[in-house]
Short mmCIF file of C-alpha atoms in Angstrom, two decimals:
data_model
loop_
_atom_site.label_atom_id
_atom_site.label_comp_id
_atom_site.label_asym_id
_atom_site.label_seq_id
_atom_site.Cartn_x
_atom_site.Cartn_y
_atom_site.Cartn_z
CA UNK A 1 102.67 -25.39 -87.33
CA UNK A 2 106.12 -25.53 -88.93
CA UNK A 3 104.17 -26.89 -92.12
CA UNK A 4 101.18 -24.52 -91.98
CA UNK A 5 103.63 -21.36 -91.91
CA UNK A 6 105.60 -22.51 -94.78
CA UNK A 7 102.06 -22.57 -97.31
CA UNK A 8 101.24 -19.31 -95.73
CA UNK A 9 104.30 -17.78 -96.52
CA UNK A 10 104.40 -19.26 -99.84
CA UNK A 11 100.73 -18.02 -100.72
CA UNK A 12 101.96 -14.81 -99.69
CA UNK A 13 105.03 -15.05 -101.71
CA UNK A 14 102.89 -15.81 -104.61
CA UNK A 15 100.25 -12.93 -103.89
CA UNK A 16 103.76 -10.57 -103.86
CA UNK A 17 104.61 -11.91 -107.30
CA UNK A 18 100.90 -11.31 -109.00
CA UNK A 19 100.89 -7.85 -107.14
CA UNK A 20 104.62 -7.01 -108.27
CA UNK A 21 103.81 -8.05 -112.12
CA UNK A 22 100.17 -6.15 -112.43
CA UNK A 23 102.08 -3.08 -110.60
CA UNK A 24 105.10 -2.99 -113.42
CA UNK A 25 102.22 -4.20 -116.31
CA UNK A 26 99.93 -0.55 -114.89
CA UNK A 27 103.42 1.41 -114.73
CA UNK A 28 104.67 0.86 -118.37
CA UNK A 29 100.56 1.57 -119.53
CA UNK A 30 100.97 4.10 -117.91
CA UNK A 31 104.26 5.63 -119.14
CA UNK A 32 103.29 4.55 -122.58
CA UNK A 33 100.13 6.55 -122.13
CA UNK A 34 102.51 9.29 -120.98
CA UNK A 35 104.67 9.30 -123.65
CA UNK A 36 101.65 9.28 -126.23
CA UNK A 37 100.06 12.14 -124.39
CA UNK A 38 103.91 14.46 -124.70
CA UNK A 39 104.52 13.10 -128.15
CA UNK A 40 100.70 14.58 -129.19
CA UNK A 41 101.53 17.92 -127.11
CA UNK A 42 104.74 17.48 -128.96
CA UNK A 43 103.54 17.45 -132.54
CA UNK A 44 100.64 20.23 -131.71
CA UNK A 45 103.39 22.74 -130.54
CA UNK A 46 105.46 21.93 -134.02
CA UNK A 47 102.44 23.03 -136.13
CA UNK A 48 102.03 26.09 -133.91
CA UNK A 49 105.92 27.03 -135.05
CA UNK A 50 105.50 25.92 -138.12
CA UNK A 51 102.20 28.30 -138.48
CA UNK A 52 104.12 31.55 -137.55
CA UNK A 53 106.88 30.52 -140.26
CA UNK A 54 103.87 29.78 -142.95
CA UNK A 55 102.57 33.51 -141.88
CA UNK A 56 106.22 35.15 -142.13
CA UNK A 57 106.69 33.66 -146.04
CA UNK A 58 103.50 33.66 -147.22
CA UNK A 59 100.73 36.33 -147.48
CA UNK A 60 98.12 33.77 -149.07
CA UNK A 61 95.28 33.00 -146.96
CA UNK A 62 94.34 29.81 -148.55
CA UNK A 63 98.14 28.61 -148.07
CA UNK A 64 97.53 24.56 -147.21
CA UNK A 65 100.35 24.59 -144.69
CA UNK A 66 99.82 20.42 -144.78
CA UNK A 67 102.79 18.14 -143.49
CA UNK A 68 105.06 20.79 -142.01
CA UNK A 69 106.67 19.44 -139.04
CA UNK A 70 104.70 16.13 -139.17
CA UNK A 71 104.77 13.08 -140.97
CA UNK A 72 101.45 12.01 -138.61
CA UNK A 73 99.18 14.20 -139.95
CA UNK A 74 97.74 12.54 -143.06
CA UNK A 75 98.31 14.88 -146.36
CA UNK A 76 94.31 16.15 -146.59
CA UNK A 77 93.94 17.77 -142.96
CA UNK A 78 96.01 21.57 -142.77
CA UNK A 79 96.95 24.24 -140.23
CA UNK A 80 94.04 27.04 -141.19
CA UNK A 81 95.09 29.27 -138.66
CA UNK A 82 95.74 29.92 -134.56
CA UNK A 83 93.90 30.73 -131.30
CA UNK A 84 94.95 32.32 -128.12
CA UNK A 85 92.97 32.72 -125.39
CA UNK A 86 95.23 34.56 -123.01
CA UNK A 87 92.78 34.36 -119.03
CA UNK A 88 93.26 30.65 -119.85
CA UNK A 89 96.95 30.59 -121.35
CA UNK A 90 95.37 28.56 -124.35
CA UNK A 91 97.49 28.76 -127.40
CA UNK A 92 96.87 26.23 -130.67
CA UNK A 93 96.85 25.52 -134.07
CA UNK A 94 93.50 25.35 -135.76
CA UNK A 95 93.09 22.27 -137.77
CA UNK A 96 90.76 21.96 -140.93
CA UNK A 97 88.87 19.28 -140.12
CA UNK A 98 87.90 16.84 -136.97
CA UNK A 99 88.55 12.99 -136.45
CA UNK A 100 89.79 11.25 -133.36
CA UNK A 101 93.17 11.25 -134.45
CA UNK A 102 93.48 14.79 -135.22
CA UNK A 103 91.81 15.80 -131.98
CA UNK A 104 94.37 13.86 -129.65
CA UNK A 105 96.87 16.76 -132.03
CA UNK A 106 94.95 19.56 -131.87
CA UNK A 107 92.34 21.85 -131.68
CA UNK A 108 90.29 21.39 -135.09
CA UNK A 109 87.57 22.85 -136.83
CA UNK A 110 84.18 20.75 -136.91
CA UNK A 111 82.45 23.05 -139.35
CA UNK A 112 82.33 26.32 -140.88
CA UNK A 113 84.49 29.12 -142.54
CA UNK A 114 87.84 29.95 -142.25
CA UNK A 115 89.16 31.94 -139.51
CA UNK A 116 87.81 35.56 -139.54
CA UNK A 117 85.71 34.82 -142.54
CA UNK A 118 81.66 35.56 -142.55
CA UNK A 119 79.79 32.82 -140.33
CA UNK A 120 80.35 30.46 -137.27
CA UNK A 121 83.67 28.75 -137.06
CA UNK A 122 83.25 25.47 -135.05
CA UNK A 123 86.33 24.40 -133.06
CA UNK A 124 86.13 21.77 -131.35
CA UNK A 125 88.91 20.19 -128.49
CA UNK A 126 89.27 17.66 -125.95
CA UNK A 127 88.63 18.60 -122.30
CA UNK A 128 92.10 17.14 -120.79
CA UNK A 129 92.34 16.98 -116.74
CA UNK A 130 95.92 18.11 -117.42
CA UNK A 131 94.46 21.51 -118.72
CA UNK A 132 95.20 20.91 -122.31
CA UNK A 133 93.64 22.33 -125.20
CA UNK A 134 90.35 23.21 -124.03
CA UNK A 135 90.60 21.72 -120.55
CA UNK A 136 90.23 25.16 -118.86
CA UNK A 137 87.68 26.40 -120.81
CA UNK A 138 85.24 26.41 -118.35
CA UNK A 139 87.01 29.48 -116.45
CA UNK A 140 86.27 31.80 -119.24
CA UNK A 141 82.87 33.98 -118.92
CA UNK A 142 80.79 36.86 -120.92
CA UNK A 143 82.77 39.86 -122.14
CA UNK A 144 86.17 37.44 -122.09
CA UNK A 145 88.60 38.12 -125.35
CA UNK A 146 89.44 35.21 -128.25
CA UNK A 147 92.02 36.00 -130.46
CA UNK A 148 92.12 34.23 -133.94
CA UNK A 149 94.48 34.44 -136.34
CA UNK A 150 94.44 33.32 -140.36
CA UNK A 151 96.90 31.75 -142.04
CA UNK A 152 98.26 35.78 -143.10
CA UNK A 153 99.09 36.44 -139.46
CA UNK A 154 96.09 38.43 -139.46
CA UNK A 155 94.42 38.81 -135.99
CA UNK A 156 90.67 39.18 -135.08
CA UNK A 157 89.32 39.61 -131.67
CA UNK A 158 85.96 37.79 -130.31
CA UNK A 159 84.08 38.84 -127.50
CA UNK A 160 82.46 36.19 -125.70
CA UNK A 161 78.78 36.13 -125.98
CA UNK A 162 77.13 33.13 -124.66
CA UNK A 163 78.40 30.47 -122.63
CA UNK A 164 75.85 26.97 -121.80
CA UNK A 165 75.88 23.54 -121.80
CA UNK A 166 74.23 21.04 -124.72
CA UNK A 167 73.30 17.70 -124.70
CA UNK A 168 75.93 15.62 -126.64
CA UNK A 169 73.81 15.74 -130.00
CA UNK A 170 72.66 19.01 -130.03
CA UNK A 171 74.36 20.48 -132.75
CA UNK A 172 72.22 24.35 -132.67
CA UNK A 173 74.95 25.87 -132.07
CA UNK A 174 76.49 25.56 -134.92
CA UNK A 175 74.36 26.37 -137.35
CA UNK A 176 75.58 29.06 -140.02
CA UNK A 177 72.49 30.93 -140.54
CA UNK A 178 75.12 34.06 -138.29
CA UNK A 179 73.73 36.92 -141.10
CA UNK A 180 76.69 38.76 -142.18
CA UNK A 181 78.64 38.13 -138.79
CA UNK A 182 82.06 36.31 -137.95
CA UNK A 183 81.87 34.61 -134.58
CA UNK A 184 83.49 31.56 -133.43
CA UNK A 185 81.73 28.77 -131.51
CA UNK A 186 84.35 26.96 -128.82
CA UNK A 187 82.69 23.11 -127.95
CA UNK A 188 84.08 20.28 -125.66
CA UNK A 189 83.03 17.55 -123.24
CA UNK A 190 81.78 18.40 -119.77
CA UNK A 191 83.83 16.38 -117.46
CA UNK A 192 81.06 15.68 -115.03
CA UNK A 193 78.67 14.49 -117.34
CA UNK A 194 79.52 13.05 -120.68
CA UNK A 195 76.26 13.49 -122.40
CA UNK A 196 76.71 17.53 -122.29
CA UNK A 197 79.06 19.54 -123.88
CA UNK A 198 79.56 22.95 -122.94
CA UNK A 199 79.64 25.88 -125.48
CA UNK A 200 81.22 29.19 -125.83
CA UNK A 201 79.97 31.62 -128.62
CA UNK A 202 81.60 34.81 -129.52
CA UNK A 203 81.55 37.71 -132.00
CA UNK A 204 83.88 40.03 -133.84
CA UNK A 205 84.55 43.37 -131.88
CA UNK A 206 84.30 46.38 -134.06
CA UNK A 207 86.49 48.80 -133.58
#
């Protein structure tokens, strides 16, 4: 008995060991995933300071504000302007262009004009559980306010529109063929089902 106990108890031992290791291997992934997540968060919130200095020295809307505050971003991608959506506490840089690294940054344009220029600005943004960058979007509906601004500090405001879902490679909706109207199309993943991606359109308000 005396004999069986003792492998027991070292088997045991053992599956203690094995458990203890894979626990402290999942912790630091997951403080290193952590860490990547703040120092992203950390880098979009330095190009959102860095925008509202660009708009207090410079009145020139094609002003590449590339590099400020980050030696990540490579030299070709540039802050073209911001966009607040208060119901949802959403506040972020606008990049130029999409790519998986600039996505895990920011908010970034997949296609279109500038901000508050004639046609359909695309932005596109990752739907994070956390709520970041467009992880709330869902919550907005019809008749819901967008603000954009452009790299003069000028501010536009968008009425929502239209709000649906796509499959993933739909791309309708962002077709440019607008006439002579500035609108802004809003696109991320749908959480429950990866091969959608849900869409908010919205025009300029006239005063």
């Amino acid at each position: 008995i005396s004999k069986l106990y003792e492998e027991v108890k070292k088997k045991y031992q053992l599956l203690f060991f094995l458990s203890t290791i894979i626990a402290t291997i999942s912790l630091f992934f997951l403080f290193g995933r952590f860490y990547q997540y703040h120092q992203k968060e950390k880098i979009s919130k330095e190009l959102l300071n860095n925008y509202h200095l660009t708009t207090l020295y410079s009145d020139n809307s094609s002003y590449e504000a590339s590099e400020l505050g980050s030696d990540i971003l490579i030299r070709n991608p540039f802050v073209i302007g911001m966009i607040k959506i208060d119901k949802i506490d959403l506040n972020y840089p606008i990049l130029s262009e999409s790519n998986d690294e600039l996505l895990r940054i920011s908010l970034c344009r997949f296609i279109g004009p500038m901000p508050n220029k004639v046609g359909n600005l695309c932005i596109a943004g990752h739907n994070y559980i956390d709520n970041r960058f467009f992880g709330r979007l869902y919550e907005l509906n019809i008749g819901d306010i967008v603000e954009v601004y452009d790299l003069s500090g000028q501010k536009e405001d968008y009425e929502i529109t239209k709000k649906f879902e796509v499959g993933a490679s739909d791309l309708s909706c962002t077709s440019q063929d607008v006439g002579n109207e500035k609108m802004i199309t809003l696109l991320t993943c749908d959480n429950s089902n990866q091969n959608k991606r849900l869409v908010i359109q919205a025009k300029m308000k006239h005063n």
